[in-house]
Amino acid sequence: MSPTPKPPHWWNRWSESEKPASPLEPSEASPQEVVVPPDHPLPVAARWWGSHAVPEGGHLHLRIGPLDLTAQRNPHEWRIAWNRDDTFEDGVAKAELAVVDHGSETEANLERFVFSHTPKRLTLRPRLADRPVVSRPITPLHIPAGEQVVVFISSPLWVAFEVGEEGRLLKDLPIVRPSDTWFGPSTLEGEVCYAGRTRATLALDPPPHPPERATIPTLVRNESRQEMLLERINLPVPLLSLFADQQGRLWSEGLTLVREGDGDMASLHIGKGPPQHAGQAERVAPPRHEAGHRILARAFSALFG
């Protein structure tokens, strides 16, 4: 496998803090191994990832959300082609997957990956974004002093193509390409992130779930003496794993964000393992970057804007 990349520059600004209590922790020990089931009885719309044996000359075709892509295996190259549907309506549960002996490529972007002999095993793996996501509730939330609330935030997914038993990464691309945004107090201090919009629901939506998004359960606690206006949250998604529940819904670890007193500090706690809302869940993707500490402290403005 490719060597683990070094954490990005924004990670170096975190520091360790005391652990806040969180209701988002799982009741059992979290799984340590990444599980990618090759065959699963759930429909593709619920579970589109996994490992597949593709014959020479064969195609794997995946249509998920607005993304239409094809991976073709030839004797000495894998060809990955994709296109996006600009008319796709966000929130529509749509996913189709097929492995066929013969087929045609999607007429759009094409990349070729050459080998002395191509491995037949192709694994599709969901991933969270490769940068932090600044998520804005469609309607801001007012959190009175001393109150806390669990907010369910959806975050866009990437799909990674890995080949061989060792899982060599060929391509990693967003299912829905988020727009870029700058997050920071000035143009000289801050970081490039992705911009996201969320309904910030306080209860889980019933199935079907959009297969191109993951759910991040986030406990926000206001320990100050003033009302807190939640207009945006800077989510460190490259530090989060992905878990699949029994219905095929994808989750990250739970997050706990605490406004500490009336000062300018806040803390963020990354839970361990799948959140309790996910029930019996298995890990299907590791974090892009391993967090040195699961308890993080930062300026309030660096988390909430």
CSV table of C-alpha atoms in Angstrom, one decimal:
chain,number,residue,atom,x,y,z
A,1,MET,CA,0.0,0.0,0.0
A,2,SER,CA,1.0,3.6,-0.4
A,3,PRO,CA,2.8,5.1,2.6
A,4,THR,CA,0.6,7.0,5.0
A,5,PRO,CA,0.7,10.8,4.1
A,6,LYS,CA,1.9,13.3,6.6
A,7,PRO,CA,-0.9,15.2,8.4
A,8,PRO,CA,-1.7,18.5,6.6
A,9,HIS,CA,-0.6,21.9,8.0
A,10,TRP,CA,-4.0,22.6,9.7
A,11,TRP,CA,-3.6,19.6,12.0
A,12,ASN,CA,-0.4,21.1,13.6
A,13,ARG,CA,-2.5,23.8,15.2
A,14,TRP,CA,-4.4,21.4,17.5
A,15,SER,CA,-3.4,20.8,21.1
A,16,GLU,CA,-4.5,18.3,23.8
A,17,SER,CA,-7.2,19.2,26.2
A,18,GLU,CA,-9.3,17.5,28.9
A,19,LYS,CA,-11.9,15.0,27.8
A,20,PRO,CA,-15.5,16.1,27.9
A,21,ALA,CA,-18.2,13.5,28.6
A,22,SER,CA,-20.1,12.5,25.5
A,23,PRO,CA,-23.3,10.6,24.9
A,24,LEU,CA,-22.1,9.6,21.4
A,25,GLU,CA,-19.6,6.9,22.5
A,26,PRO,CA,-20.4,3.3,21.5
A,27,SER,CA,-21.4,0.8,24.2
A,28,GLU,CA,-18.9,-1.8,23.0
A,29,ALA,CA,-15.2,-1.7,21.9
A,30,SER,CA,-14.8,-0.3,18.4
A,31,PRO,CA,-13.6,-2.5,15.6
A,32,GLN,CA,-9.9,-2.1,14.7
A,33,GLU,CA,-9.8,-3.6,11.2
A,34,VAL,CA,-11.2,-2.1,8.0
A,35,VAL,CA,-13.9,-4.5,6.7
A,36,VAL,CA,-14.8,-4.5,3.0
A,37,PRO,CA,-17.4,-7.1,2.4
A,38,PRO,CA,-17.2,-8.4,-1.3
A,39,ASP,CA,-20.8,-9.6,-1.4
A,40,HIS,CA,-23.7,-8.4,0.7
A,41,PRO,CA,-27.4,-9.1,0.5
A,42,LEU,CA,-28.4,-5.4,0.8
A,43,PRO,CA,-29.4,-3.6,-2.4
A,44,VAL,CA,-26.8,-1.4,-4.1
A,45,ALA,CA,-28.7,1.7,-3.3
A,46,ALA,CA,-27.9,0.9,0.4
A,47,ARG,CA,-24.4,-0.5,0.1
A,48,TRP,CA,-22.4,0.3,-3.1
A,49,TRP,CA,-18.9,-0.3,-1.8
A,50,GLY,CA,-17.0,-3.6,-1.7
A,51,SER,CA,-14.5,-5.8,-3.5
A,52,HIS,CA,-15.1,-7.3,-6.9
A,53,ALA,CA,-13.3,-9.7,-9.3
A,54,VAL,CA,-13.2,-8.2,-12.8
A,55,PRO,CA,-12.2,-10.4,-15.7
A,56,GLU,CA,-9.9,-9.1,-18.4
A,57,GLY,CA,-11.9,-7.0,-20.8
A,58,GLY,CA,-14.6,-6.6,-18.2
A,59,HIS,CA,-16.1,-3.5,-16.8
A,60,LEU,CA,-17.3,-2.3,-13.4
A,61,HIS,CA,-20.0,0.3,-13.8
A,62,LEU,CA,-21.2,2.4,-10.8
A,63,ARG,CA,-23.8,5.1,-10.9
A,64,ILE,CA,-24.2,6.9,-7.6
A,65,GLY,CA,-25.8,10.3,-7.1
A,66,PRO,CA,-24.7,12.5,-10.0
A,67,LEU,CA,-21.6,10.4,-10.7
A,68,ASP,CA,-21.5,7.9,-13.5
A,69,LEU,CA,-18.2,6.0,-13.8
A,70,THR,CA,-16.7,2.9,-15.4
A,71,ALA,CA,-13.6,0.9,-14.5
A,72,GLN,CA,-12.3,-1.3,-17.4
A,73,ARG,CA,-9.7,-4.0,-16.9
A,74,ASN,CA,-7.4,-4.7,-19.8
A,75,PRO,CA,-4.3,-7.0,-19.7
A,76,HIS,CA,-1.9,-4.2,-19.0
A,77,GLU,CA,-4.1,-1.3,-17.9
A,78,TRP,CA,-7.0,-0.2,-15.7
A,79,ARG,CA,-9.1,2.5,-17.4
A,80,ILE,CA,-11.2,4.7,-15.2
A,81,ALA,CA,-13.7,7.1,-16.8
A,82,TRP,CA,-16.4,9.2,-15.2
A,83,ASN,CA,-18.9,12.0,-15.7
A,84,ARG,CA,-21.3,13.9,-13.5
A,85,ASP,CA,-25.0,14.7,-14.2
A,86,ASP,CA,-25.5,18.5,-13.7
A,87,THR,CA,-29.3,17.9,-13.4
A,88,PHE,CA,-29.1,15.6,-10.4
A,89,GLU,CA,-31.2,16.6,-7.4
A,90,ASP,CA,-29.5,16.4,-4.1
A,91,GLY,CA,-31.1,14.0,-1.6
A,92,VAL,CA,-32.3,11.5,-4.1
A,93,ALA,CA,-31.3,7.9,-3.1
A,94,LYS,CA,-29.8,6.6,-6.3
A,95,ALA,CA,-27.1,4.0,-6.8
A,96,GLU,CA,-26.5,1.2,-9.4
A,97,LEU,CA,-23.6,-1.2,-9.7
A,98,ALA,CA,-22.8,-3.9,-12.2
A,99,VAL,CA,-19.7,-6.0,-13.2
A,100,VAL,CA,-20.0,-7.2,-16.9
A,101,ASP,CA,-17.8,-9.1,-19.3
A,102,HIS,CA,-18.1,-6.4,-21.9
A,103,GLY,CA,-19.3,-2.8,-22.0
A,104,SER,CA,-18.6,0.7,-23.0
A,105,GLU,CA,-16.8,3.5,-21.2
A,106,THR,CA,-18.5,6.6,-20.0
A,107,GLU,CA,-17.7,9.4,-22.5
A,108,ALA,CA,-16.1,12.0,-20.2
A,109,ASN,CA,-12.9,12.1,-18.1
A,110,LEU,CA,-10.6,9.2,-18.7
A,111,GLU,CA,-7.4,8.1,-16.8
A,112,ARG,CA,-5.2,5.1,-17.5
A,113,PHE,CA,-3.2,3.1,-15.0
A,114,VAL,CA,-0.7,0.7,-16.5
A,115,PHE,CA,0.7,-2.6,-15.1
A,116,SER,CA,2.9,-5.4,-16.3
A,117,HIS,CA,-0.2,-7.4,-15.6
A,118,THR,CA,-3.4,-6.0,-14.1
A,119,PRO,CA,-4.7,-7.4,-10.8
A,120,LYS,CA,-8.3,-8.6,-11.1
A,121,ARG,CA,-9.5,-7.5,-7.7
A,122,LEU,CA,-11.0,-4.0,-7.7
A,123,THR,CA,-12.3,-2.5,-4.4
A,124,LEU,CA,-14.6,0.5,-4.1
A,125,ARG,CA,-14.2,2.3,-0.8
A,126,PRO,CA,-16.1,5.3,0.5
A,127,ARG,CA,-14.0,8.1,2.0
A,128,LEU,CA,-14.7,11.4,3.6
A,129,ALA,CA,-13.3,14.6,2.1
A,130,ASP,CA,-9.6,15.3,1.9
A,131,ARG,CA,-10.0,18.7,3.5
A,132,PRO,CA,-12.0,20.1,6.4
A,133,VAL,CA,-15.6,20.8,5.6
A,134,VAL,CA,-17.2,24.1,6.7
A,135,SER,CA,-20.8,23.1,7.1
A,136,ARG,CA,-23.5,25.8,7.3
A,137,PRO,CA,-27.0,24.9,8.6
A,138,ILE,CA,-29.7,26.1,6.2
A,139,THR,CA,-31.3,27.7,9.2
A,140,PRO,CA,-28.9,28.8,12.0
A,141,LEU,CA,-29.4,27.3,15.5
A,142,HIS,CA,-29.7,29.3,18.7
A,143,ILE,CA,-28.3,27.4,21.7
A,144,PRO,CA,-29.1,29.0,25.1
A,145,ALA,CA,-26.5,29.2,27.8
A,146,GLY,CA,-26.0,25.8,29.5
A,147,GLU,CA,-27.8,23.8,26.8
A,148,GLN,CA,-26.6,21.1,24.6
A,149,VAL,CA,-28.0,19.4,21.5
A,150,VAL,CA,-27.1,16.5,19.1
A,151,VAL,CA,-27.1,17.7,15.5
A,152,PHE,CA,-27.0,15.2,12.6
A,153,ILE,CA,-24.8,16.7,9.9
A,154,SER,CA,-24.5,15.1,6.4
A,155,SER,CA,-21.1,15.3,4.7
A,156,PRO,CA,-20.2,14.5,1.0
A,157,LEU,CA,-18.4,11.3,0.2
A,158,TRP,CA,-15.5,10.4,-2.1
A,159,VAL,CA,-15.1,7.0,-3.9
A,160,ALA,CA,-11.6,5.4,-3.9
A,161,PHE,CA,-10.5,2.8,-6.4
A,162,GLU,CA,-8.1,0.2,-5.0
A,163,VAL,CA,-6.7,-2.8,-6.9
A,164,GLY,CA,-5.1,-6.1,-5.8
A,165,GLU,CA,-5.1,-7.8,-2.5
A,166,GLU,CA,-2.8,-5.2,-1.0
A,167,GLY,CA,-5.2,-2.4,-1.9
A,168,ARG,CA,-3.1,-0.1,-4.1
A,169,LEU,CA,-4.9,3.2,-4.6
A,170,LEU,CA,-5.6,4.2,-8.2
A,171,LYS,CA,-8.1,7.0,-8.0
A,172,ASP,CA,-9.9,9.0,-5.3
A,173,LEU,CA,-12.6,11.4,-6.5
A,174,PRO,CA,-15.6,13.1,-5.0
A,175,ILE,CA,-19.1,11.9,-5.8
A,176,VAL,CA,-20.3,15.4,-5.6
A,177,ARG,CA,-17.6,18.0,-5.9
A,178,PRO,CA,-18.0,20.6,-3.1
A,179,SER,CA,-17.1,24.2,-3.7
A,180,ASP,CA,-13.9,25.6,-2.2
A,181,THR,CA,-14.1,28.1,0.6
A,182,TRP,CA,-11.6,30.0,2.8
A,183,PHE,CA,-12.0,29.6,6.6
A,184,GLY,CA,-10.2,32.0,8.9
A,185,PRO,CA,-10.2,35.4,10.6
A,186,SER,CA,-8.4,37.0,7.6
A,187,THR,CA,-7.0,36.4,4.2
A,188,LEU,CA,-3.6,35.9,5.8
A,189,GLU,CA,-4.6,33.4,8.5
A,190,GLY,CA,-6.8,30.4,7.8
A,191,GLU,CA,-7.1,27.4,5.5
A,192,VAL,CA,-8.7,26.2,2.3
A,193,CYS,CA,-11.7,24.0,3.1
A,194,TYR,CA,-14.8,22.7,1.3
A,195,ALA,CA,-18.1,24.5,1.7
A,196,GLY,CA,-21.2,22.4,2.7
A,197,ARG,CA,-24.8,23.0,3.5
A,198,THR,CA,-26.8,20.9,6.0
A,199,ARG,CA,-30.3,20.8,7.3
A,200,ALA,CA,-28.7,20.2,10.8
A,201,THR,CA,-31.6,17.9,11.8
A,202,LEU,CA,-32.2,17.0,15.4
A,203,ALA,CA,-33.6,13.6,14.6
A,204,LEU,CA,-32.5,11.0,12.1
A,205,ASP,CA,-34.2,11.0,8.7
A,206,PRO,CA,-36.0,7.7,7.8
A,207,PRO,CA,-34.6,5.5,4.9
A,208,PRO,CA,-33.7,5.7,2.1
A,209,HIS,CA,-30.5,7.5,2.8
A,210,PRO,CA,-28.6,9.4,0.1
A,211,PRO,CA,-25.7,7.0,-0.8
A,212,GLU,CA,-23.4,9.9,-1.6
A,213,ARG,CA,-23.3,11.3,1.9
A,214,ALA,CA,-22.3,10.2,5.4
A,215,THR,CA,-23.9,11.2,8.7
A,216,ILE,CA,-21.7,13.0,11.4
A,217,PRO,CA,-23.6,13.0,14.8
A,218,THR,CA,-22.3,16.2,16.6
A,219,LEU,CA,-23.0,17.1,20.2
A,220,VAL,CA,-22.8,20.8,20.7
A,221,ARG,CA,-22.6,22.0,24.3
A,222,ASN,CA,-22.8,25.6,25.3
A,223,GLU,CA,-21.0,26.0,28.7
A,224,SER,CA,-20.9,29.8,28.5
A,225,ARG,CA,-23.3,32.3,30.1
A,226,GLN,CA,-24.4,33.6,26.7
A,227,GLU,CA,-26.5,32.3,23.9
A,228,MET,CA,-24.6,30.6,21.2
A,229,LEU,CA,-25.5,31.2,17.5
A,230,LEU,CA,-24.5,28.2,15.4
A,231,GLU,CA,-24.1,29.4,11.8
A,232,ARG,CA,-21.3,27.2,10.7
A,233,ILE,CA,-19.0,24.4,11.9
A,234,ASN,CA,-15.5,23.6,10.7
A,235,LEU,CA,-15.5,19.8,10.7
A,236,PRO,CA,-12.1,18.0,10.6
A,237,VAL,CA,-13.4,15.2,8.4
A,238,PRO,CA,-9.9,13.9,7.3
A,239,LEU,CA,-9.5,12.7,10.9
A,240,LEU,CA,-12.7,10.6,10.8
A,241,SER,CA,-13.3,7.0,9.9
A,242,LEU,CA,-16.4,5.7,8.1
A,243,PHE,CA,-18.7,3.0,9.5
A,244,ALA,CA,-21.7,1.2,7.9
A,245,ASP,CA,-24.7,0.2,9.9
A,246,GLN,CA,-27.0,-2.8,9.2
A,247,GLN,CA,-29.1,-0.7,6.7
A,248,GLY,CA,-26.0,0.5,4.8
A,249,ARG,CA,-26.1,4.0,6.2
A,250,LEU,CA,-22.6,5.5,6.5
A,251,TRP,CA,-21.5,7.2,9.7
A,252,SER,CA,-18.4,8.8,11.2
A,253,GLU,CA,-17.3,8.8,14.8
A,254,GLY,CA,-19.4,11.1,16.9
A,255,LEU,CA,-18.0,14.6,17.6
A,256,THR,CA,-18.4,16.7,20.7
A,257,LEU,CA,-17.9,20.4,20.4
A,258,VAL,CA,-17.9,22.5,23.6
A,259,ARG,CA,-18.0,26.3,24.0
A,260,GLU,CA,-15.9,26.6,27.2
A,261,GLY,CA,-17.0,29.5,29.5
A,262,ASP,CA,-17.1,33.0,28.2
A,263,GLY,CA,-13.6,33.0,26.7
A,264,ASP,CA,-12.4,32.4,23.2
A,265,MET,CA,-11.6,28.7,23.6
A,266,ALA,CA,-13.5,25.6,22.5
A,267,SER,CA,-12.8,21.9,22.5
A,268,LEU,CA,-13.5,19.1,20.1
A,269,HIS,CA,-13.6,15.4,21.1
A,270,ILE,CA,-13.5,12.7,18.4
A,271,GLY,CA,-15.4,9.6,19.7
A,272,LYS,CA,-14.0,6.1,19.5
A,273,GLY,CA,-15.6,3.7,17.1
A,274,PRO,CA,-19.1,4.0,15.6
A,275,PRO,CA,-21.6,6.3,17.4
A,276,GLN,CA,-24.4,4.7,19.4
A,277,HIS,CA,-26.9,5.8,16.9
A,278,ALA,CA,-25.4,3.4,14.3
A,279,GLY,CA,-26.0,0.3,16.4
A,280,GLN,CA,-24.0,-2.7,15.2
A,281,ALA,CA,-21.7,-1.1,12.6
A,282,GLU,CA,-18.5,-2.1,10.9
A,283,ARG,CA,-15.6,0.2,9.9
A,284,VAL,CA,-15.4,0.4,6.1
A,285,ALA,CA,-12.8,3.2,5.7
A,286,PRO,CA,-10.0,4.5,8.0
A,287,PRO,CA,-9.3,8.2,8.5
A,288,ARG,CA,-7.2,9.9,5.9
A,289,HIS,CA,-4.9,11.2,8.7
A,290,GLU,CA,-4.5,9.7,12.1
A,291,ALA,CA,-5.2,12.1,15.0
A,292,GLY,CA,-2.4,12.4,17.5
A,293,HIS,CA,-5.0,13.1,20.2
A,294,ARG,CA,-8.8,12.5,20.2
A,295,ILE,CA,-9.3,15.5,22.5
A,296,LEU,CA,-8.5,18.8,20.7
A,297,ALA,CA,-8.6,22.4,21.8
A,298,ARG,CA,-8.8,25.5,19.6
A,299,ALA,CA,-10.0,29.1,19.5
A,300,PHE,CA,-13.8,29.3,19.3
A,301,SER,CA,-13.6,31.2,16.1
A,302,ALA,CA,-11.5,28.4,14.5
A,303,LEU,CA,-14.3,25.9,15.1
A,304,PHE,CA,-17.5,28.0,14.7
A,305,GLY,CA,-16.4,30.9,12.6
